[in-house]
GROMACS .gro file of C-alpha atoms in nm:
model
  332
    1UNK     CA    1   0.727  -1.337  -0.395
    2UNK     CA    2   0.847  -1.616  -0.161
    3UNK     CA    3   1.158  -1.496   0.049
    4UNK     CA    4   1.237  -1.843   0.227
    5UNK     CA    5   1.046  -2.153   0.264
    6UNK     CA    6   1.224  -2.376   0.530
    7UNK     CA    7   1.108  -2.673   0.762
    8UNK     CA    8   1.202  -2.674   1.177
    9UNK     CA    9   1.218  -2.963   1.327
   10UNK     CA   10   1.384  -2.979   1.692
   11UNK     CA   11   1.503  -2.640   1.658
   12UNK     CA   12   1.715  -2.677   1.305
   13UNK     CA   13   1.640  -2.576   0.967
   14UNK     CA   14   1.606  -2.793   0.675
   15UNK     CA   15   1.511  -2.676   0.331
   16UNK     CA   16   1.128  -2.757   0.241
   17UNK     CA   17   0.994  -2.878  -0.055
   18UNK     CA   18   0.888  -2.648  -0.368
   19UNK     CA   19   0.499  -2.821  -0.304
   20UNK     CA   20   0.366  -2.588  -0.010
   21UNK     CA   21   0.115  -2.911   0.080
   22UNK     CA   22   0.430  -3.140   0.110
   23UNK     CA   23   0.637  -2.889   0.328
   24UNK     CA   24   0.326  -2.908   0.521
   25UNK     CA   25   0.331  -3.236   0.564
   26UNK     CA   26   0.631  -3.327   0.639
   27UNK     CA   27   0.646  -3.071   0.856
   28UNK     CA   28   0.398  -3.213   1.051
   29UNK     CA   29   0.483  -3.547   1.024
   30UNK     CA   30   0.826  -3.480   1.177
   31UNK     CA   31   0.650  -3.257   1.459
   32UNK     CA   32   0.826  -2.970   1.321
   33UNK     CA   33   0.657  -2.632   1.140
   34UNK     CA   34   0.736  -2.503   0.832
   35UNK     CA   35   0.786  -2.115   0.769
   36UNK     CA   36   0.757  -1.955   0.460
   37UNK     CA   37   0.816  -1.595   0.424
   38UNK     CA   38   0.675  -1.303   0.145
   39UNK     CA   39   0.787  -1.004   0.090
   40UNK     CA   40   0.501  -0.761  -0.091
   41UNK     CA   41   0.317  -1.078  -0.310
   42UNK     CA   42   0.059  -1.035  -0.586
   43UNK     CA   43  -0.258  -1.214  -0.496
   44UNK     CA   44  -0.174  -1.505  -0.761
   45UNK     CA   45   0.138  -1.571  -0.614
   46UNK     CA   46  -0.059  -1.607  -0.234
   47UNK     CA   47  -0.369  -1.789  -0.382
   48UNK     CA   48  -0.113  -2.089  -0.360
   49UNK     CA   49  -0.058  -2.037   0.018
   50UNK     CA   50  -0.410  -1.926   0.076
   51UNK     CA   51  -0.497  -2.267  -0.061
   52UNK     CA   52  -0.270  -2.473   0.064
   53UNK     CA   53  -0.271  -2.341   0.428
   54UNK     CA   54  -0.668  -2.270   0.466
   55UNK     CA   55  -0.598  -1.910   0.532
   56UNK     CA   56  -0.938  -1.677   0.598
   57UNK     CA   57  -1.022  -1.460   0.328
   58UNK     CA   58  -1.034  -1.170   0.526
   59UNK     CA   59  -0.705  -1.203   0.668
   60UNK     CA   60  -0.597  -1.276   0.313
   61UNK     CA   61  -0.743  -0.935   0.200
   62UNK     CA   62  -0.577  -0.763   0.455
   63UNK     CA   63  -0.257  -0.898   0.383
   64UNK     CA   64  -0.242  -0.833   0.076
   65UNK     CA   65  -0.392  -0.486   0.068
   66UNK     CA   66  -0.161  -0.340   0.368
   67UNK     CA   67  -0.258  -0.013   0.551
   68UNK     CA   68  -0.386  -0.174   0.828
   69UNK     CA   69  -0.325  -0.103   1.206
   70UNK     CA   70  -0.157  -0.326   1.472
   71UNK     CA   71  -0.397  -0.584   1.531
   72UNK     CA   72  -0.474  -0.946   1.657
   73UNK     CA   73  -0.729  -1.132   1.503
   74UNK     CA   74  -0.808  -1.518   1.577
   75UNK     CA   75  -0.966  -1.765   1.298
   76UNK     CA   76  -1.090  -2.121   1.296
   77UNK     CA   77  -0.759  -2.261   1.113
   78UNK     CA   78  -0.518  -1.989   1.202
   79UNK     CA   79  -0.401  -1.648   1.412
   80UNK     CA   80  -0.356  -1.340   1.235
   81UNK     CA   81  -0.098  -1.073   1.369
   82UNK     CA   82   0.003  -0.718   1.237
   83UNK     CA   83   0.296  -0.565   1.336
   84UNK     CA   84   0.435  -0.221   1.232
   85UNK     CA   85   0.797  -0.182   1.177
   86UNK     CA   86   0.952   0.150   1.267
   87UNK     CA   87   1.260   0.269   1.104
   88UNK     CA   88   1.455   0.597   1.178
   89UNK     CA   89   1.607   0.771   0.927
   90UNK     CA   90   1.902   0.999   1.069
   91UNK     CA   91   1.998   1.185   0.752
   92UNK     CA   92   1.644   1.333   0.741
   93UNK     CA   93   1.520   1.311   1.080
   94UNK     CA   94   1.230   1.093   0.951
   95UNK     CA   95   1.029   0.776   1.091
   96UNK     CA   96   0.860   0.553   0.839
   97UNK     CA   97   0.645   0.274   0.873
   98UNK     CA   98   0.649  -0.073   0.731
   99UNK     CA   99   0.418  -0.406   0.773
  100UNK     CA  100   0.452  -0.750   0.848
  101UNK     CA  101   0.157  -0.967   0.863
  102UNK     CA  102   0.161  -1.295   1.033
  103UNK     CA  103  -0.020  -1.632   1.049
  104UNK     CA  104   0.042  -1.882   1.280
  105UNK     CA  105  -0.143  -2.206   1.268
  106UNK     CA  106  -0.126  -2.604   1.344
  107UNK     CA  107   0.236  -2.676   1.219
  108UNK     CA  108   0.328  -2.359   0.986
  109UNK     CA  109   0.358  -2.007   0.999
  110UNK     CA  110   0.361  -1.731   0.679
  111UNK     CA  111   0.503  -1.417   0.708
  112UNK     CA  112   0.417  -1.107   0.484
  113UNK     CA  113   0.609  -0.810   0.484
  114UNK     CA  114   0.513  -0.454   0.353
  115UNK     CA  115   0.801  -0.172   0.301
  116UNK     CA  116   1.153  -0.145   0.469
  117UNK     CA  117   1.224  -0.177   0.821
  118UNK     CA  118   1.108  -0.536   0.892
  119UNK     CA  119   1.368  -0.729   1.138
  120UNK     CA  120   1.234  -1.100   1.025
  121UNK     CA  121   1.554  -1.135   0.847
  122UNK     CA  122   1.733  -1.056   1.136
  123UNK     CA  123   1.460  -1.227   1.344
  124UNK     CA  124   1.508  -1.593   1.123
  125UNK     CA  125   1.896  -1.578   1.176
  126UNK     CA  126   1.871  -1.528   1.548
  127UNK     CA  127   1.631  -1.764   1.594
  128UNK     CA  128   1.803  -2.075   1.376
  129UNK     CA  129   2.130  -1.914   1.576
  130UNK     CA  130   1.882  -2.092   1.893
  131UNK     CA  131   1.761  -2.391   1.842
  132UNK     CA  132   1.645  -2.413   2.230
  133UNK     CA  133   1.417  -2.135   2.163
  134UNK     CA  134   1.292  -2.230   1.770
  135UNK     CA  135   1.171  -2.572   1.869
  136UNK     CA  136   0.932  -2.430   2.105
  137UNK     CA  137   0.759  -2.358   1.753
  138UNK     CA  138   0.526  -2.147   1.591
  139UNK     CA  139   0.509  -1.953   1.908
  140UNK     CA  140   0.847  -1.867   1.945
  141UNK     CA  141   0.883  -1.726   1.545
  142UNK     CA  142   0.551  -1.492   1.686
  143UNK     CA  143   0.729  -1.370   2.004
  144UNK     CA  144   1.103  -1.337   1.847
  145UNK     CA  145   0.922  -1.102   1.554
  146UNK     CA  146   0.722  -0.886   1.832
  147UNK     CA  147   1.030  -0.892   2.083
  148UNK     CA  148   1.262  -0.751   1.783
  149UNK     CA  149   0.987  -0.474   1.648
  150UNK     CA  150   0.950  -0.373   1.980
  151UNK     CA  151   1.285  -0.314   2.098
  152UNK     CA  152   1.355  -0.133   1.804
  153UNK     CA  153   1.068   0.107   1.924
  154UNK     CA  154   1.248   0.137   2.202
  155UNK     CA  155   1.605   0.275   1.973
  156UNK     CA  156   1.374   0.531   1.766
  157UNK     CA  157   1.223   0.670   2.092
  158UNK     CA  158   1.549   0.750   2.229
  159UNK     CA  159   1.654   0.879   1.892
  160UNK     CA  160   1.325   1.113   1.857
  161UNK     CA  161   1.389   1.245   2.250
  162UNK     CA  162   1.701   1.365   2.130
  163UNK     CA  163   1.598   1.537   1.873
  164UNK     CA  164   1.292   1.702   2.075
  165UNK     CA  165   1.573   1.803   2.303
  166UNK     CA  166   1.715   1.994   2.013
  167UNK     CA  167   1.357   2.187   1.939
  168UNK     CA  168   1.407   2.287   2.312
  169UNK     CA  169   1.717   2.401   2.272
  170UNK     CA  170   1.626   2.576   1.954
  171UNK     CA  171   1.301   2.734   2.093
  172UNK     CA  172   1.481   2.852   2.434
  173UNK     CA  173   1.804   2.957   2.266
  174UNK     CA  174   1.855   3.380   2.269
  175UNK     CA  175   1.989   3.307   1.951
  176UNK     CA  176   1.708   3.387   1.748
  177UNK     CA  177   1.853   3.364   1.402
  178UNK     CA  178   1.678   3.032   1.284
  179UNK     CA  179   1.355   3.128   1.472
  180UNK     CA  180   1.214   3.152   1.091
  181UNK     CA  181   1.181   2.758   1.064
  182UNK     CA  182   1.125   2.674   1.443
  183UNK     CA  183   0.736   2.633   1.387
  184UNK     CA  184   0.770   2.429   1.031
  185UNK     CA  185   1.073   2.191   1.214
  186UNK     CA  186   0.796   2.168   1.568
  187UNK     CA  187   0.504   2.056   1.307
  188UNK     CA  188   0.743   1.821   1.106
  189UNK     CA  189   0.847   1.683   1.445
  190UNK     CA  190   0.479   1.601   1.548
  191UNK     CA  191   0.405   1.448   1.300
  192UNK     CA  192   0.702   1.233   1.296
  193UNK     CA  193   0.576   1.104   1.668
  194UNK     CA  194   0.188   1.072   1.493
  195UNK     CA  195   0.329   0.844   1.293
  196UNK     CA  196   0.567   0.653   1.526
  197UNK     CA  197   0.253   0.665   1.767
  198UNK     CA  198   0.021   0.486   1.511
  199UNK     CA  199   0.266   0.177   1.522
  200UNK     CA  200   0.266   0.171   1.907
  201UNK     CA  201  -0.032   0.225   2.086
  202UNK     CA  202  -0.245  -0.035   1.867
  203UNK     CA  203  -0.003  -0.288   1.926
  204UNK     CA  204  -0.068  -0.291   2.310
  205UNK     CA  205  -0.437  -0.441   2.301
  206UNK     CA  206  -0.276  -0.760   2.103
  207UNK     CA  207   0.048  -0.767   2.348
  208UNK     CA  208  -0.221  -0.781   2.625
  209UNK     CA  209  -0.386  -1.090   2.495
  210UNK     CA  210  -0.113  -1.298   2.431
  211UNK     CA  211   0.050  -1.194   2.738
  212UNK     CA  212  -0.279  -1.350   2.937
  213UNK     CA  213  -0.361  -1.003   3.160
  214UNK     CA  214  -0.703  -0.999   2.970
  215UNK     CA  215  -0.940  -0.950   3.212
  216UNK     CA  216  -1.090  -1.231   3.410
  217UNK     CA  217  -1.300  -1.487   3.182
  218UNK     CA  218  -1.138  -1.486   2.879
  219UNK     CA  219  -0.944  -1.745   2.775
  220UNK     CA  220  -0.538  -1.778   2.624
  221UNK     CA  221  -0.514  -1.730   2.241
  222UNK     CA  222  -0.535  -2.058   2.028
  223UNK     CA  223  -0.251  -2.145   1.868
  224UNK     CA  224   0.015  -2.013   2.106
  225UNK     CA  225   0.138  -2.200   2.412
  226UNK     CA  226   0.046  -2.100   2.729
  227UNK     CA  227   0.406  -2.125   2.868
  228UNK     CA  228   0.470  -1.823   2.612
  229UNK     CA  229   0.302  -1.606   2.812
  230UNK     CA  230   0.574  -1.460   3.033
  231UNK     CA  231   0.792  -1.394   2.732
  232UNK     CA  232   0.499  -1.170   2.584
  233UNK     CA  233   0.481  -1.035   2.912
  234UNK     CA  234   0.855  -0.930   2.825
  235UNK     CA  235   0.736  -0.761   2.538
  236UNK     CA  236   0.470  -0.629   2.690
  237UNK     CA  237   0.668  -0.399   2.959
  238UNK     CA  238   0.906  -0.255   2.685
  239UNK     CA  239   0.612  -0.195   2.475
  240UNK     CA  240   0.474  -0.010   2.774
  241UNK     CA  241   0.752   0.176   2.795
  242UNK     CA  242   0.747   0.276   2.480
  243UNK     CA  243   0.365   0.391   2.491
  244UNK     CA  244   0.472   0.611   2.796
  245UNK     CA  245   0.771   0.787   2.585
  246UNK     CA  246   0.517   0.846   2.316
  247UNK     CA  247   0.304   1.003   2.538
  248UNK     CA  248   0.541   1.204   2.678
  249UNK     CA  249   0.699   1.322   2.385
  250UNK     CA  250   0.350   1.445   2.220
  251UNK     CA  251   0.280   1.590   2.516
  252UNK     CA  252   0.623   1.774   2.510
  253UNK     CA  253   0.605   1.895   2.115
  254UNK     CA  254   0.282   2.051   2.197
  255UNK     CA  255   0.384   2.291   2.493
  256UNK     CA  256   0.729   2.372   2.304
  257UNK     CA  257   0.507   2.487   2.001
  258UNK     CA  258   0.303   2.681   2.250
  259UNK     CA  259   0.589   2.819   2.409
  260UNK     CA  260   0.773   2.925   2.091
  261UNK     CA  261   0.402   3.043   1.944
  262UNK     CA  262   0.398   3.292   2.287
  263UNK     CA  263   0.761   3.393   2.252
  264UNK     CA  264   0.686   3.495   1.862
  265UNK     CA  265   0.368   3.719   2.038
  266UNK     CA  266   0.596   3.879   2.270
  267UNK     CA  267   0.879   3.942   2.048
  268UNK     CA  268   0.637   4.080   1.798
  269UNK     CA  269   0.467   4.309   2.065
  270UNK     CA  270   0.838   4.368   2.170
  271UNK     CA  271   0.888   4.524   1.837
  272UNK     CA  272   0.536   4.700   1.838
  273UNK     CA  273   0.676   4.910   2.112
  274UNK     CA  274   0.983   4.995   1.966
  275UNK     CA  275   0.807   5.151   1.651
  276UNK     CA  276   0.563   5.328   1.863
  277UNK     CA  277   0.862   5.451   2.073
  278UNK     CA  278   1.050   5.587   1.794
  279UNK     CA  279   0.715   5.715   1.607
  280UNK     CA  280   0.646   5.883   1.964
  281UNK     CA  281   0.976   6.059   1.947
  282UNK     CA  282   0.969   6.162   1.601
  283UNK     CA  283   0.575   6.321   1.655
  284UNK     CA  284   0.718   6.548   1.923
  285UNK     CA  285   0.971   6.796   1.686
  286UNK     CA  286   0.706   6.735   1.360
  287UNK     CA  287   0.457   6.909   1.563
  288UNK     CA  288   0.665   7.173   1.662
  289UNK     CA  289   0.739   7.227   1.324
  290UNK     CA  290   0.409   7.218   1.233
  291UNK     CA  291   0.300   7.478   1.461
  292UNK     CA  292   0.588   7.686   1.400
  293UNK     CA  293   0.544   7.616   1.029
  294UNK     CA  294   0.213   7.846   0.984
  295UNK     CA  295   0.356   8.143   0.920
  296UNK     CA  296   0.084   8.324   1.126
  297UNK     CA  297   0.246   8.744   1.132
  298UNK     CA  298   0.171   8.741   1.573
  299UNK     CA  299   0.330   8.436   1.707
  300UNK     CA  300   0.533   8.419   2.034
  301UNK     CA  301   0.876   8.439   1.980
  302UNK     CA  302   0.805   8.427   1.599
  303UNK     CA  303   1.082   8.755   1.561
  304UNK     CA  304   1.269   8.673   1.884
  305UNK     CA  305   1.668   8.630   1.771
  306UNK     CA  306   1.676   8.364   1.987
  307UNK     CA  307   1.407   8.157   1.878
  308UNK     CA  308   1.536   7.948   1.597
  309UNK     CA  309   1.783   7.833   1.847
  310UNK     CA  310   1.536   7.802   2.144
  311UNK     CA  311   1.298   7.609   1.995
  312UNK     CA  312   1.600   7.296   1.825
  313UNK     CA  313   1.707   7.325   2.182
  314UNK     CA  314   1.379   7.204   2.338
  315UNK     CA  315   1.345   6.995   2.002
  316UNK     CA  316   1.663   6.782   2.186
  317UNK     CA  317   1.545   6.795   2.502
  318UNK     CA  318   1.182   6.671   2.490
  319UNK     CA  319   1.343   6.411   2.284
  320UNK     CA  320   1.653   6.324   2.549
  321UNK     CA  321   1.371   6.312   2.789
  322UNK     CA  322   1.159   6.070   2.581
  323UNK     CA  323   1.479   5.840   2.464
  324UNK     CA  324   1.552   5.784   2.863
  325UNK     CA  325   1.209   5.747   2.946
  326UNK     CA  326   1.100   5.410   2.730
  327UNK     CA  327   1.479   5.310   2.737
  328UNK     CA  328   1.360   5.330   3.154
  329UNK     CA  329   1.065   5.125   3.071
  330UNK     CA  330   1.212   4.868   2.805
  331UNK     CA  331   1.027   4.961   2.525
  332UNK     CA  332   1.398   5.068   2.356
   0.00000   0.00000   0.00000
């Protein structure tokens, strides 16, 4: 469905026309661009902008469909964008993953937006909130959508080190009561980063390109000024950022579910000794008894007065002996 459908023109919003074609036109006419926004449309509702706006079919089919990964992809008539909004839920701990497509082409730019998450409302009331900045253009709706998605990377990174700094606690803690879920919650976490990382590092090939450091020989992207490019540049450093954080915190999850994957070895091996301490001790007065215990008519001691008493006696002491020796070594 059609979110908004306004015309620009110096920088300041005026309705457009229900006729797509006409908003077009007088769009152009008044050297303005007209921006129409979707949120989730069927593909009869976007054969109408497909039509009127010369869209690729390929881009169309991706739009519509969704799934697809960061991307920049230049036509004949038009530039196709995919962003991935990131939202952080607090409640659950949880980063999901939304989609907003965009074309930008001679006079007009369509938005199409996937899930929750997306900042183009946000993004459409800051901009007309500028009009220095909107009447730069189609390029400026591009770069105020990327500069919003990626400093909101930047707020569920922090968010997401904070709560790896809670695994470490959790993992390091001698408090080993929740120990139980440590290795489900580590998983659960790495994924969480997966997912966050699947909206970040794609996006860094397009930020490259329309920040112009391509390599040498190939050209700016049609259909965004070249003046735009230190602005993407902008977004290009915090996106950077980002990428590093990622990184890092994948790196991180990993050796804290190694580390608390070697403490559950040596607390298990910890508890191997104690059982084979205690089994140890208990081995030493059953086999006394045992041998004792055969009732054989010519055994030493067997009719000595003092042998019930002798033999309890060095029952408790090879077992005093054996307490103090793996309590010496640890093992108790």
């Amino acid at each position: 469905m059609i979110v908004d459908c306004a015309i620009y023109r110096e920088g300041h919003r005026s309705e457009g026309p229900e006729d797509l074609s006409d908003a077009l036109a007088v769009a152009r006419a008044a050297g303005g661009f007209v921006w129409i926004g979707l949120h989730e449309p069927s593909e009869k509702e976007f054969d109408r902008v497909t039509e009127e706006f010369g869209l690729h079919p390929l881009a169309v089919e991706d739009a519509l469909n969704a799934h697809q990964r960061p991307k920049l992809e230049v036509y004949d008539d038009s530039l196709f964008m995919v962003i991935k909004p990131v939202a952080y839920e607090p409640e659950s701990d949880a980063v999901s993953t939304g989609e907003v497509m965009v074309f930008v082409g001679d006079g007009f730019v369509v938005t199409v937006r996937h899930g929750d998450g997306s900042p183009l409302a946000a993004v459409r009331r800051r901009l007309e909130e500028e009009p220095r900045l909107l009447e730069k253009g189609p390029t400026a709706v591009l770069y105020a959508i990327s500069d919003a998605t990626v400093d909101h990377y930047l707020e569920v990174a922090t968010e997401l080190q904070t709560d790896m700094e809670e695994l470490e606690a959790e993992v390091f803690s001698p408090d080993l009561a929740g120990s139980r879920n440590t290795a489900s919650r580590i998983y659960t976490f790495k994924r969480q980063v997966l997912e966050f990382r699947r909206a970040t590092v794609p996006l860094a090939l397009p930020m490259t390109r329309l920040a112009g450091t391509v390599p040498t020989g190939e050209g700016g992207v049609p259909f965004v000024d070249d003046r735009a490019r230190p602005f993407f540049r902008d977004v290009q450093d915090h996106l950077t950022r980002v990428n590093e954080s990622v990184e890092g915190l994948d790196r991180l999850v990993s050796d804290i579910l190694s580390a608390h994957l070697a403490q559950t070895g040596v607390r298990q091996n910890d508890d191997m000794r104690k059982i084979s301490s205690w089994a140890a001790m208990a081995a030493v007065p059953t086999l006394i008894a045992g041998v004792y215990g055969m009732n054989f008519d010519h055994m030493p001691e067997l009719h000595w007065a003092w042998g019930y008493p002798a033999v309890i006696l060095v029952m408790a002491a090879l077992e005093v002996l054996m307490y103090r020796l793996f309590k010496g070594r640890g093992w108790l």
